[in-house]
PDB file of C-alpha atoms and ligand atoms in Angstrom:
ATOM      1  CA  UNK A 204    -107.041 -30.227  31.717  1.00  0.00           C
ATOM      2  CA  UNK A 205    -108.572 -27.281  29.342  1.00  0.00           C
ATOM      3  CA  UNK A 206    -112.041 -27.752  28.268  1.00  0.00           C
ATOM      4  CA  UNK A 207    -112.678 -28.411  24.633  1.00  0.00           C
ATOM      5  CA  UNK A 208    -112.128 -25.717  22.397  1.00  0.00           C
ATOM      6  CA  UNK A 209    -109.881 -23.888  24.708  1.00  0.00           C
ATOM      7  CA  UNK A 210    -107.165 -23.359  22.457  1.00  0.00           C
ATOM      8  CA  UNK A 211    -104.751 -20.962  24.775  1.00  0.00           C
ATOM      9  CA  UNK A 212    -103.048 -23.760  26.599  1.00  0.00           C
ATOM     10  CA  UNK A 213    -102.389 -25.855  23.710  1.00  0.00           C
ATOM     11  CA  UNK A 214    -100.812 -22.870  22.152  1.00  0.00           C
ATOM     12  CA  UNK A 215     -98.817 -22.830  25.005  1.00  0.00           C
ATOM     13  CA  UNK A 216     -97.441 -26.216  25.126  1.00  0.00           C
ATOM     14  CA  UNK A 217     -96.828 -26.002  21.490  1.00  0.00           C
ATOM     15  CA  UNK A 218     -94.766 -23.132  21.909  1.00  0.00           C
ATOM     16  CA  UNK A 219     -93.000 -25.110  24.791  1.00  0.00           C
ATOM     17  CA  UNK A 220     -92.235 -28.060  22.441  1.00  0.00           C
ATOM     18  CA  UNK A 221     -90.166 -26.031  19.686  1.00  0.00           C
ATOM     19  CA  UNK A 222     -87.168 -26.063  21.797  1.00  0.00           C
ATOM     20  CA  UNK A 223     -85.375 -29.156  21.007  1.00  0.00           C
ATOM     21  CA  UNK A 224     -81.628 -29.174  21.611  1.00  0.00           C
ATOM     22  CA  UNK A 225     -81.087 -32.511  19.523  1.00  0.00           C
ATOM     23  CA  UNK A 226     -82.750 -31.647  16.623  1.00  0.00           C
ATOM     24  CA  UNK A 227     -81.545 -29.727  13.658  1.00  0.00           C
ATOM     25  CA  UNK A 228     -80.872 -26.347  14.428  1.00  0.00           C
ATOM     26  CA  UNK A 229     -82.381 -26.578  17.484  1.00  0.00           C
ATOM     27  CA  UNK A 230     -85.855 -26.063  17.053  1.00  0.00           C
ATOM     28  CA  UNK A 231     -89.332 -27.821  16.238  1.00  0.00           C
ATOM     29  CA  UNK A 232     -90.282 -24.770  14.506  1.00  0.00           C
ATOM     30  CA  UNK A 233     -89.444 -25.110  10.785  1.00  0.00           C
ATOM     31  CA  UNK A 234     -90.700 -28.533  10.449  1.00  0.00           C
ATOM     32  CA  UNK A 235     -93.661 -27.701  11.882  1.00  0.00           C
ATOM     33  CA  UNK A 236     -94.403 -24.582   9.354  1.00  0.00           C
ATOM     34  CA  UNK A 237     -93.912 -27.481   6.566  1.00  0.00           C
ATOM     35  CA  UNK A 238     -96.137 -29.900   7.918  1.00  0.00           C
ATOM     36  CA  UNK A 239     -99.206 -26.717   7.720  1.00  0.00           C
ATOM     37  CA  UNK A 240     -98.263 -25.956   4.406  1.00  0.00           C
ATOM     38  CA  UNK A 241     -98.479 -29.282   2.941  1.00  0.00           C
ATOM     39  CA  UNK A 242    -101.365 -30.584   4.899  1.00  0.00           C
ATOM     40  CA  UNK A 243    -102.937 -27.345   3.222  1.00  0.00           C
ATOM     41  CA  UNK A 244    -101.306 -27.102  -0.155  1.00  0.00           C
ATOM     42  CA  UNK A 245    -102.601 -30.167  -1.845  1.00  0.00           C
ATOM     43  CA  UNK A 246    -105.868 -27.851  -2.308  1.00  0.00           C
ATOM     44  CA  UNK A 247    -107.350 -27.953  -6.038  1.00  0.00           C
ATOM     45  CA  UNK A 248    -110.038 -24.716  -6.438  1.00  0.00           C
ATOM     46  CA  UNK A 249    -111.459 -26.238  -9.905  1.00  0.00           C
ATOM     47  CA  UNK A 250    -112.582 -29.774  -8.166  1.00  0.00           C
ATOM     48  CA  UNK A 251    -112.598 -28.173  -4.050  1.00  0.00           C
ATOM     49  CA  UNK A 252    -110.393 -31.252  -3.290  1.00  0.00           C
ATOM     50  CA  UNK A 253    -107.355 -30.987  -0.725  1.00  0.00           C
ATOM     51  CA  UNK A 254    -106.339 -28.693   1.849  1.00  0.00           C
ATOM     52  CA  UNK A 255    -105.920 -28.611   5.556  1.00  0.00           C
ATOM     53  CA  UNK A 256    -109.614 -30.212   6.381  1.00  0.00           C
ATOM     54  CA  UNK A 257    -109.557 -33.768   7.182  1.00  0.00           C
ATOM     55  CA  UNK A 258    -105.593 -34.277   7.905  1.00  0.00           C
ATOM     56  CA  UNK A 259    -105.026 -36.966   5.274  1.00  0.00           C
ATOM     57  CA  UNK A 260    -101.846 -37.197   5.725  1.00  0.00           C
ATOM     58  CA  UNK A 261    -102.172 -38.795   8.421  1.00  0.00           C
ATOM     59  CA  UNK A 262    -102.723 -42.134   5.393  1.00  0.00           C
ATOM     60  CA  UNK A 263    -100.274 -43.241   3.055  1.00  0.00           C
ATOM     61  CA  UNK A 264    -102.516 -42.321   0.288  1.00  0.00           C
ATOM     62  CA  UNK A 265    -101.011 -38.476   1.075  1.00  0.00           C
ATOM     63  CA  UNK A 266     -98.658 -39.394   4.245  1.00  0.00           C
ATOM     64  CA  UNK A 267     -96.326 -41.800   1.430  1.00  0.00           C
ATOM     65  CA  UNK A 268     -95.914 -38.624  -0.992  1.00  0.00           C
ATOM     66  CA  UNK A 269     -92.878 -38.599  -1.620  1.00  0.00           C
ATOM     67  CA  UNK A 270     -93.053 -34.575  -1.373  1.00  0.00           C
ATOM     68  CA  UNK A 271     -93.598 -35.214   2.292  1.00  0.00           C
ATOM     69  CA  UNK A 272     -91.255 -36.989   3.110  1.00  0.00           C
ATOM     70  CA  UNK A 273     -89.358 -36.218   6.830  1.00  0.00           C
ATOM     71  CA  UNK A 274     -92.639 -34.297   7.902  1.00  0.00           C
ATOM     72  CA  UNK A 275     -93.521 -37.569  10.523  1.00  0.00           C
ATOM     73  CA  UNK A 276     -91.063 -35.840  12.227  1.00  0.00           C
ATOM     74  CA  UNK A 277     -93.508 -33.069  12.821  1.00  0.00           C
ATOM     75  CA  UNK A 278     -96.364 -34.791  13.074  1.00  0.00           C
ATOM     76  CA  UNK A 279     -94.375 -37.107  16.186  1.00  0.00           C
ATOM     77  CA  UNK A 280     -93.310 -33.899  17.989  1.00  0.00           C
ATOM     78  CA  UNK A 281     -97.102 -32.973  17.962  1.00  0.00           C
ATOM     79  CA  UNK A 282     -98.163 -36.526  19.799  1.00  0.00           C
ATOM     80  CA  UNK A 283     -98.111 -34.896  23.539  1.00  0.00           C
ATOM     81  CA  UNK A 284     -99.798 -32.061  22.669  1.00  0.00           C
ATOM     82  CA  UNK A 285    -102.636 -34.052  20.803  1.00  0.00           C
ATOM     83  CA  UNK A 286    -102.100 -36.829  23.644  1.00  0.00           C
ATOM     84  CA  UNK A 287    -102.858 -34.355  26.101  1.00  0.00           C
ATOM     85  CA  UNK A 288    -105.557 -32.226  24.819  1.00  0.00           C
ATOM     86  CA  UNK A 289    -107.540 -35.365  22.967  1.00  0.00           C
ATOM     87  CA  UNK A 290    -109.744 -33.120  21.696  1.00  0.00           C
ATOM     88  CA  UNK A 291    -107.879 -30.989  19.325  1.00  0.00           C
ATOM     89  CA  UNK A 292    -108.258 -32.738  15.479  1.00  0.00           C
ATOM     90  CA  UNK A 293    -104.861 -33.304  14.140  1.00  0.00           C
ATOM     91  CA  UNK A 294    -106.056 -30.885  10.978  1.00  0.00           C
ATOM     92  CA  UNK A 295    -106.690 -28.160  13.747  1.00  0.00           C
ATOM     93  CA  UNK A 296    -103.414 -28.936  15.497  1.00  0.00           C
ATOM     94  CA  UNK A 297    -101.077 -29.437  12.579  1.00  0.00           C
ATOM     95  CA  UNK A 298    -102.235 -26.015  10.935  1.00  0.00           C
ATOM     96  CA  UNK A 299    -102.100 -24.042  14.464  1.00  0.00           C
ATOM     97  CA  UNK A 300     -98.646 -25.350  14.882  1.00  0.00           C
ATOM     98  CA  UNK A 301     -97.510 -23.874  12.347  1.00  0.00           C
ATOM     99  CA  UNK A 302     -98.474 -20.198  13.301  1.00  0.00           C
ATOM    100  CA  UNK A 303     -97.297 -20.844  16.508  1.00  0.00           C
ATOM    101  CA  UNK A 304     -93.886 -21.765  15.359  1.00  0.00           C
ATOM    102  CA  UNK A 305     -94.075 -18.666  13.419  1.00  0.00           C
ATOM    103  CA  UNK A 306     -95.072 -16.091  15.893  1.00  0.00           C
ATOM    104  CA  UNK A 307     -91.856 -18.128  17.963  1.00  0.00           C
ATOM    105  CA  UNK A 308     -89.542 -17.842  15.449  1.00  0.00           C
ATOM    106  CA  UNK A 309     -90.122 -13.730  15.592  1.00  0.00           C
ATOM    107  CA  UNK A 310     -92.818 -14.088  12.440  1.00  0.00           C
ATOM    108  CA  UNK A 311     -96.058 -12.392  12.470  1.00  0.00           C
ATOM    109  CA  UNK A 312     -99.280 -12.964  14.439  1.00  0.00           C
ATOM    110  CA  UNK A 313    -101.064 -14.942  12.021  1.00  0.00           C
ATOM    111  CA  UNK A 314    -104.756 -15.112  12.443  1.00  0.00           C
ATOM    112  CA  UNK A 315    -105.478 -19.033  12.666  1.00  0.00           C
ATOM    113  CA  UNK A 316    -109.448 -20.410  13.311  1.00  0.00           C
ATOM    114  CA  UNK A 317    -110.240 -24.299  14.319  1.00  0.00           C
ATOM    115  CA  UNK A 318    -112.827 -26.322  13.792  1.00  0.00           C
ATOM    116  CA  UNK A 319    -111.421 -28.266  11.144  1.00  0.00           C
ATOM    117  CA  UNK A 320    -112.634 -32.094  11.068  1.00  0.00           C
ATOM    118  CA  UNK A 321    -110.768 -35.394  11.098  1.00  0.00           C
ATOM    119  CA  UNK A 322    -112.886 -36.509   8.533  1.00  0.00           C
ATOM    120  CA  UNK A 323    -111.863 -37.822   5.035  1.00  0.00           C
ATOM    121  CA  UNK A 324    -114.231 -38.029   2.162  1.00  0.00           C
ATOM    122  CA  UNK A 325    -112.667 -39.985  -0.031  1.00  0.00           C
ATOM    123  CA  UNK A 326    -113.886 -38.825  -3.026  1.00  0.00           C
ATOM    124  CA  UNK A 327    -111.880 -35.391  -2.138  1.00  0.00           C
ATOM    125  CA  UNK A 328    -108.717 -37.625  -1.359  1.00  0.00           C
ATOM    126  CA  UNK A 329    -105.997 -34.770  -3.679  1.00  0.00           C
ATOM    127  CA  UNK A 330    -103.808 -36.949  -5.922  1.00  0.00           C
ATOM    128  CA  UNK A 331    -100.100 -36.946  -5.310  1.00  0.00           C
ATOM    129  CA  UNK A 332     -97.906 -34.485  -7.101  1.00  0.00           C
ATOM    130  CA  UNK A 333    -100.314 -31.698  -5.726  1.00  0.00           C
ATOM    131  CA  UNK A 334     -97.189 -30.078  -3.856  1.00  0.00           C
ATOM    132  CA  UNK A 335     -94.132 -27.849  -5.749  1.00  0.00           C
ATOM    133  CA  UNK A 336     -90.969 -29.924  -7.349  1.00  0.00           C
ATOM    134  CA  UNK A 337     -88.101 -27.806  -6.193  1.00  0.00           C
ATOM    135  CA  UNK A 338     -86.382 -28.997  -9.649  1.00  0.00           C
ATOM    136  CA  UNK A 339     -89.126 -26.926 -11.698  1.00  0.00           C
ATOM    137  CA  UNK A 340     -89.291 -23.130 -12.733  1.00  0.00           C
ATOM    138  CA  UNK A 341     -91.426 -20.504 -12.518  1.00  0.00           C
ATOM    139  CA  UNK A 342     -93.747 -21.853 -14.783  1.00  0.00           C
ATOM    140  CA  UNK A 343     -94.459 -24.628 -12.852  1.00  0.00           C
ATOM    141  CA  UNK A 344     -94.571 -22.409  -9.607  1.00  0.00           C
ATOM    142  CA  UNK A 345     -97.580 -20.556 -11.344  1.00  0.00           C
ATOM    143  CA  UNK A 346     -98.865 -24.066 -12.073  1.00  0.00           C
ATOM    144  CA  UNK A 347     -99.125 -25.558  -8.643  1.00  0.00           C
ATOM    145  CA  UNK A 348     -99.578 -22.243  -6.783  1.00  0.00           C
ATOM    146  CA  UNK A 349    -102.499 -20.932  -8.943  1.00  0.00           C
ATOM    147  CA  UNK A 350    -104.549 -24.179  -8.600  1.00  0.00           C
ATOM    148  CA  UNK A 351    -104.634 -23.238  -5.078  1.00  0.00           C
ATOM    149  CA  UNK A 352    -106.102 -19.953  -6.156  1.00  0.00           C
ATOM    150  CA  UNK A 353    -102.876 -17.882  -5.360  1.00  0.00           C
ATOM    151  CA  UNK A 354    -101.032 -14.895  -7.680  1.00  0.00           C
ATOM    152  CA  UNK A 355     -97.647 -14.010  -8.366  1.00  0.00           C
ATOM    153  CA  UNK A 356     -97.373 -11.677  -5.490  1.00  0.00           C
ATOM    154  CA  UNK A 357     -99.027 -14.431  -3.034  1.00  0.00           C
ATOM    155  CA  UNK A 358     -96.356 -16.940  -4.658  1.00  0.00           C
ATOM    156  CA  UNK A 359     -93.778 -14.991  -3.711  1.00  0.00           C
ATOM    157  CA  UNK A 360     -94.926 -13.846  -0.455  1.00  0.00           C
ATOM    158  CA  UNK A 361     -95.227 -17.481   0.718  1.00  0.00           C
ATOM    159  CA  UNK A 362     -91.417 -18.479  -0.448  1.00  0.00           C
ATOM    160  CA  UNK A 363     -90.804 -16.039   2.606  1.00  0.00           C
ATOM    161  CA  UNK A 364     -90.914 -19.257   4.681  1.00  0.00           C
ATOM    162  CA  UNK A 365     -88.157 -20.421   3.232  1.00  0.00           C
ATOM    163  CA  UNK A 366     -86.144 -18.247   5.398  1.00  0.00           C
ATOM    164  CA  UNK A 367     -86.874 -20.957   7.990  1.00  0.00           C
ATOM    165  CA  UNK A 368     -84.855 -24.296   8.150  1.00  0.00           C
ATOM    166  CA  UNK A 369     -83.258 -26.301   5.942  1.00  0.00           C
ATOM    167  CA  UNK A 370     -83.218 -29.116   3.308  1.00  0.00           C
ATOM    168  CA  UNK A 371     -81.965 -33.095   4.123  1.00  0.00           C
ATOM    169  CA  UNK A 372     -80.494 -35.108   1.748  1.00  0.00           C
ATOM    170  CA  UNK A 373     -82.812 -37.817   3.351  1.00  0.00           C
ATOM    171  CA  UNK A 374     -85.840 -35.993   2.675  1.00  0.00           C
ATOM    172  CA  UNK A 375     -86.108 -34.574  -0.333  1.00  0.00           C
ATOM    173  CA  UNK A 376     -82.436 -35.128  -2.020  1.00  0.00           C
ATOM    174  CA  UNK A 377     -81.186 -30.926  -1.367  1.00  0.00           C
ATOM    175  CA  UNK A 378     -79.063 -30.219   1.279  1.00  0.00           C
ATOM    176  CA  UNK A 379     -78.756 -27.219   3.584  1.00  0.00           C
ATOM    177  CA  UNK A 380     -80.299 -24.145   4.946  1.00  0.00           C
ATOM    178  CA  UNK A 381     -81.178 -20.864   2.736  1.00  0.00           C
ATOM    179  CA  UNK A 382     -80.101 -18.169   5.743  1.00  0.00           C
ATOM    180  CA  UNK A 383     -77.378 -18.172   8.553  1.00  0.00           C
ATOM    181  CA  UNK A 384     -80.007 -18.338  11.470  1.00  0.00           C
ATOM    182  CA  UNK A 385     -82.914 -20.811  10.201  1.00  0.00           C
ATOM    183  CA  UNK A 386     -85.150 -20.428  12.976  1.00  0.00           C
ATOM    184  CA  UNK A 387     -85.525 -17.058  12.949  1.00  0.00           C
ATOM    185  CA  UNK A 388     -88.456 -15.426  10.815  1.00  0.00           C
ATOM    186  CA  UNK A 389     -87.542 -11.989   8.540  1.00  0.00           C
ATOM    187  CA  UNK A 390     -87.084 -11.010   5.527  1.00  0.00           C
ATOM    188  CA  UNK A 391     -83.681 -12.501   4.926  1.00  0.00           C
ATOM    189  CA  UNK A 392     -84.301 -14.976   2.442  1.00  0.00           C
ATOM    190  CA  UNK A 393     -85.106 -12.058   0.049  1.00  0.00           C
ATOM    191  CA  UNK A 394     -81.856 -10.265   0.924  1.00  0.00           C
ATOM    192  CA  UNK A 395     -79.784 -12.782   0.327  1.00  0.00           C
ATOM    193  CA  UNK A 396     -81.770 -14.230  -3.319  1.00  0.00           C
ATOM    194  CA  UNK A 397     -80.508 -10.466  -4.773  1.00  0.00           C
ATOM    195  CA  UNK A 398     -76.998 -10.508  -2.564  1.00  0.00           C
ATOM    196  CA  UNK A 399     -75.188 -13.033  -2.854  1.00  0.00           C
ATOM    197  CA  UNK A 400     -73.942 -14.859  -5.990  1.00  0.00           C
ATOM    198  CA  UNK A 401     -75.574 -18.206  -6.448  1.00  0.00           C
ATOM    199  CA  UNK A 402     -73.464 -20.636  -8.185  1.00  0.00           C
ATOM    200  CA  UNK A 403     -75.412 -24.039  -9.613  1.00  0.00           C
ATOM    201  CA  UNK A 404     -73.793 -27.361  -7.952  1.00  0.00           C
ATOM    202  CA  UNK A 405     -74.759 -30.533  -8.911  1.00  0.00           C
ATOM    203  CA  UNK A 406     -75.510 -32.994  -5.399  1.00  0.00           C
ATOM    204  CA  UNK A 407     -74.018 -36.641  -5.546  1.00  0.00           C
ATOM    205  CA  UNK A 408     -78.127 -37.754  -5.742  1.00  0.00           C
ATOM    206  CA  UNK A 409     -77.280 -36.084  -9.210  1.00  0.00           C
ATOM    207  CA  UNK A 410     -79.785 -32.777  -8.166  1.00  0.00           C
ATOM    208  CA  UNK A 411     -79.093 -29.696  -8.981  1.00  0.00           C
ATOM    209  CA  UNK A 412     -79.098 -26.611  -5.862  1.00  0.00           C
ATOM    210  CA  UNK A 413     -77.745 -23.432  -6.179  1.00  0.00           C
ATOM    211  CA  UNK A 414     -74.967 -22.378  -3.150  1.00  0.00           C
ATOM    212  CA  UNK A 415     -73.153 -19.740  -1.847  1.00  0.00           C
ATOM    213  CA  UNK A 416     -69.714 -20.282   0.024  1.00  0.00           C
ATOM    214  CA  UNK A 417     -68.889 -17.647   2.462  1.00  0.00           C
ATOM    215  CA  UNK A 418     -64.891 -17.673   3.024  1.00  0.00           C
ATOM    216  CA  UNK A 419     -64.823 -16.347   6.070  1.00  0.00           C
ATOM    217  CA  UNK A 420     -67.923 -17.687   8.114  1.00  0.00           C
ATOM    218  CA  UNK A 421     -66.523 -21.235   5.931  1.00  0.00           C
ATOM    219  CA  UNK A 422     -70.813 -21.478   5.722  1.00  0.00           C
ATOM    220  CA  UNK A 423     -72.343 -22.991   2.560  1.00  0.00           C
ATOM    221  CA  UNK A 424     -76.304 -21.379   2.241  1.00  0.00           C
ATOM    222  CA  UNK A 425     -78.221 -22.894  -0.652  1.00  0.00           C
ATOM    223  CA  UNK A 426     -81.446 -21.750  -2.767  1.00  0.00           C
ATOM    224  CA  UNK A 427     -83.242 -24.705  -4.845  1.00  0.00           C
ATOM    225  CA  UNK A 428     -83.978 -24.000  -8.377  1.00  0.00           C
ATOM    226  CA  UNK A 429     -87.481 -22.512  -7.603  1.00  0.00           C
ATOM    227  CA  UNK A 430     -86.464 -19.864  -5.532  1.00  0.00           C
ATOM    228  CA  UNK A 431     -83.990 -18.963  -7.991  1.00  0.00           C
ATOM    229  CA  UNK A 432     -86.882 -18.766 -10.780  1.00  0.00           C
ATOM    230  CA  UNK A 433     -87.875 -15.978  -8.740  1.00  0.00           C
ATOM    231  CA  UNK A 434     -85.512 -13.589  -9.450  1.00  0.00           C
ATOM    232  CA  UNK A 435     -85.475 -14.799 -13.187  1.00  0.00           C
ATOM    233  CA  UNK A 436     -89.014 -13.708 -14.109  1.00  0.00           C
ATOM    234  CA  UNK A 437     -89.567 -10.149 -13.919  1.00  0.00           C
ATOM    235  CA  UNK A 438     -92.801 -10.584 -12.282  1.00  0.00           C
ATOM    236  CA  UNK A 439     -91.693 -12.304  -9.441  1.00  0.00           C
ATOM    237  CA  UNK A 440     -88.882 -10.556  -9.261  1.00  0.00           C
ATOM    238  CA  UNK A 441     -90.336  -7.420  -8.702  1.00  0.00           C
ATOM    239  CA  UNK A 442     -92.049  -8.391  -5.257  1.00  0.00           C
ATOM    240  CA  UNK A 443     -88.512 -10.674  -4.241  1.00  0.00           C
ATOM    241  CA  UNK A 444     -87.033  -6.836  -4.288  1.00  0.00           C
ATOM    242  CA  UNK A 445     -89.982  -5.257  -2.494  1.00  0.00           C
ATOM    243  CA  UNK A 446     -89.911  -7.844   0.240  1.00  0.00           C
ATOM    244  CA  UNK A 447     -86.009  -8.026   0.785  1.00  0.00           C
ATOM    245  CA  UNK A 448     -87.088  -3.763   0.818  1.00  0.00           C
ATOM    246  CA  UNK A 449     -89.120  -3.546   3.331  1.00  0.00           C
ATOM    247  CA  UNK A 450     -89.880  -6.236   6.277  1.00  0.00           C
ATOM    248  CA  UNK A 451     -92.847  -5.172   6.829  1.00  0.00           C
ATOM    249  CA  UNK A 452     -94.819  -5.547   4.152  1.00  0.00           C
ATOM    250  CA  UNK A 453     -93.667  -8.550   3.909  1.00  0.00           C
ATOM    251  CA  UNK A 454     -94.557  -9.378   7.204  1.00  0.00           C
ATOM    252  CA  UNK A 455     -98.457  -8.290   6.591  1.00  0.00           C
ATOM    253  CA  UNK A 456     -98.410  -9.590   3.306  1.00  0.00           C
ATOM    254  CA  UNK A 457     -96.863 -13.000   4.547  1.00  0.00           C
ATOM    255  CA  UNK A 458     -99.852 -13.357   7.457  1.00  0.00           C
ATOM    256  CA  UNK A 459    -102.142 -12.490   4.870  1.00  0.00           C
ATOM    257  CA  UNK A 460    -101.327 -15.111   2.679  1.00  0.00           C
ATOM    258  CA  UNK A 461    -100.321 -17.809   5.009  1.00  0.00           C
ATOM    259  CA  UNK A 462    -103.845 -17.708   6.801  1.00  0.00           C
ATOM    260  CA  UNK A 463    -106.081 -17.818   3.555  1.00  0.00           C
ATOM    261  CA  UNK A 464    -103.294 -21.347   2.637  1.00  0.00           C
ATOM    262  CA  UNK A 465    -104.852 -22.602   5.761  1.00  0.00           C
ATOM    263  CA  UNK A 466    -108.316 -21.833   5.115  1.00  0.00           C
ATOM    264  CA  UNK A 467    -108.664 -23.352   1.580  1.00  0.00           C
ATOM    265  CA  UNK A 468    -111.211 -25.333   1.128  1.00  0.00           C
ATOM    266  CA  UNK A 469    -113.383 -23.881   3.967  1.00  0.00           C
ATOM    267  CA  UNK A 470    -116.330 -22.446   4.219  1.00  0.00           C
ATOM    268  CA  UNK A 471    -117.304 -20.607   7.292  1.00  0.00           C
ATOM    269  CA  UNK A 472    -120.857 -18.723   8.718  1.00  0.00           C
ATOM    270  CA  UNK A 473    -120.310 -15.449  10.028  1.00  0.00           C
ATOM    271  CA  UNK A 474    -119.275 -16.951  13.684  1.00  0.00           C
ATOM    272  CA  UNK A 475    -116.446 -18.990  12.177  1.00  0.00           C
ATOM    273  CA  UNK A 476    -118.003 -22.391  11.717  1.00  0.00           C
ATOM    274  CA  UNK A 477    -117.007 -24.421   9.430  1.00  0.00           C
ATOM    275  CA  UNK A 478    -119.866 -25.669   6.902  1.00  0.00           C
ATOM    276  CA  UNK A 479    -118.387 -27.661   4.396  1.00  0.00           C
ATOM    277  CA  UNK A 480    -118.028 -30.553   6.671  1.00  0.00           C
ATOM    278  CA  UNK A 481    -119.647 -33.968   7.717  1.00  0.00           C
ATOM    279  CA  UNK A 482    -117.985 -35.508  10.358  1.00  0.00           C
ATOM    280  CA  UNK A 483    -121.125 -38.130  10.968  1.00  0.00           C
ATOM    281  CA  UNK A 484    -120.214 -40.102   7.170  1.00  0.00           C
ATOM    282  CA  UNK A 485    -118.638 -42.710   7.063  1.00  0.00           C
ATOM    283  CA  UNK A 486    -114.705 -42.828   5.633  1.00  0.00           C
ATOM    284  CA  UNK A 487    -112.049 -42.517   8.148  1.00  0.00           C
ATOM    285  CA  UNK A 488    -111.925 -41.502  11.762  1.00  0.00           C
ATOM    286  CA  UNK A 489    -109.001 -40.794  13.720  1.00  0.00           C
TER     287      UNK A 489
HETATM  288 FE1  CCH B 757     -90.567 -25.129   1.313  1.00  0.00          FE
HETATM  289  N1  CCH B 757     -89.527 -27.167   0.990  1.00  0.00           N
HETATM  290  N2  CCH B 757     -91.282 -25.607  -0.882  1.00  0.00           N
HETATM  291  N3  CCH B 757     -92.092 -24.340   1.640  1.00  0.00           N
HETATM  292  N4  CCH B 757     -90.060 -25.257   2.844  1.00  0.00           N
HETATM  293  C1  CCH B 757     -88.403 -27.131   2.037  1.00  0.00           C
HETATM  294  C2  CCH B 757     -88.453 -27.171   3.097  1.00  0.00           C
HETATM  295  C3  CCH B 757     -88.949 -26.269   4.063  1.00  0.00           C
HETATM  296  C4  CCH B 757     -90.324 -25.930  -2.043  1.00  0.00           C
HETATM  297  C5  CCH B 757     -89.613 -26.796  -2.005  1.00  0.00           C
HETATM  298  C6  CCH B 757     -89.082 -27.229  -0.261  1.00  0.00           C
HETATM  299  C7  CCH B 757     -92.983 -23.320   0.377  1.00  0.00           C
HETATM  300  C8  CCH B 757     -92.663 -23.656  -0.630  1.00  0.00           C
HETATM  301  C9  CCH B 757     -91.897 -24.202  -1.360  1.00  0.00           C
HETATM  302  C10 CCH B 757     -90.625 -24.670   3.882  1.00  0.00           C
HETATM  303  C11 CCH B 757     -91.883 -23.861   4.115  1.00  0.00           C
HETATM  304  C12 CCH B 757     -92.460 -23.969   3.031  1.00  0.00           C
HETATM  305  C13 CCH B 757     -87.842 -28.342   1.130  1.00  0.00           C
HETATM  306  C14 CCH B 757     -86.413 -29.593   2.020  1.00  0.00           C
HETATM  307  C15 CCH B 757     -88.320 -28.172  -0.313  1.00  0.00           C
HETATM  308  C16 CCH B 757     -87.295 -29.146  -1.173  1.00  0.00           C
HETATM  309  C17 CCH B 757     -87.126 -30.718   2.440  1.00  0.00           C
HETATM  310  C18 CCH B 757     -86.488 -31.523   3.326  1.00  0.00           C
HETATM  311  O1  CCH B 757     -85.647 -31.831   2.751  1.00  0.00           O
HETATM  312  O2  CCH B 757     -85.933 -31.667   5.030  1.00  0.00           O
HETATM  313  C19 CCH B 757     -90.908 -25.904  -3.350  1.00  0.00           C
HETATM  314  C20 CCH B 757     -90.666 -26.400  -4.175  1.00  0.00           C
HETATM  315  C21 CCH B 757     -91.760 -24.851  -2.927  1.00  0.00           C
HETATM  316  C22 CCH B 757     -92.350 -23.992  -4.222  1.00  0.00           C
HETATM  317  O3  CCH B 757     -92.499 -22.695  -3.725  1.00  0.00           O
HETATM  318  C23 CCH B 757     -93.844 -22.632   1.254  1.00  0.00           C
HETATM  319  C24 CCH B 757     -95.165 -21.885   0.137  1.00  0.00           C
HETATM  320  C25 CCH B 757     -93.576 -22.921   2.511  1.00  0.00           C
HETATM  321  C26 CCH B 757     -94.465 -22.265   3.414  1.00  0.00           C
HETATM  322  C27 CCH B 757     -95.784 -21.276   3.476  1.00  0.00           C
HETATM  323  C28 CCH B 757     -89.918 -24.809   5.242  1.00  0.00           C
HETATM  324  C29 CCH B 757     -90.854 -24.264   5.867  1.00  0.00           C
HETATM  325  C30 CCH B 757     -88.998 -25.711   5.034  1.00  0.00           C
HETATM  326  C31 CCH B 757     -88.209 -26.329   5.974  1.00  0.00           C
HETATM  327  C32 CCH B 757     -88.802 -27.467   7.006  1.00  0.00           C
HETATM  328  C33 CCH B 757     -87.310 -27.829   7.704  1.00  0.00           C
HETATM  329  O4  CCH B 757     -87.385 -29.475   7.858  1.00  0.00           O
HETATM  330  O5  CCH B 757     -86.690 -27.239   8.041  1.00  0.00           O
END
């Protein structure tokens, strides 16, 4: 049993549970990255509401947002870790799991600090609809991500996470993976955005996505309308091209923007202690 606040063994146990032969592409990694992102991506800079602190997704108001469909799988994967280290908060566990998963899948080492609490301030509950809608275009992406405080370059860098995992018809309604090896973090997503021909396809449920079918390997890859939007806007396209040709720059920029994402709404002192949370107040407790 490790002592409270010692995250090294927690990291090791998260790394161990990534291997899931029965699940998706054999890894819990991608869905854990999505859990970390959706836990943080509700942030609104103007009202200082939402963000990873509080782990609000445990409750129906946020967890039941259709945008979060399927993320219960990620939370269930992490339950044994929470049981083994009861002192860790869900807010820390979910963000740490994303960071560990990225690293284990060959991605960069993203700085992570603990200290988030599971206290949810009712007055700061994010309304639904703050996460992006994949059926939209570039204006919507700016609207969503500028609200969190991200610029064009950061939007494109973050989108590179679609190198991981897949869409599920029973979750978002979209279907398929972006790259051939969706459990390996790389800049392949950007390279395929530029190098393949993407054709619009209407799914049985009426949603439109973009696909490329490779005759030789008989595999179909996909892009969401929001992914394609990155190539239809000059300001975004500049960064798609940069990250497609320069993996090092992508890794460096992704590191910065993902660590910024999981710190949204959190204020720390010089020692890293979180200042703007009050675990003693009423409200939800885990
Ligand atoms: Fe994403 N994402 N994402 N995404 N996403 C989906 C899956 C993943 C959008 C829509 C979708 C980011 C940004 C966006 C991941 C990480 C990030 C799915 C399929 C949709 C739809 C869900 C399903 O069916 O299971 C849209 C729109 C945006 C706008 O920018 C960002 C930012 C990140 C992280 C930094 C990961 C990883 C997945 C794969 C999940 C899995 O279960 O395999």
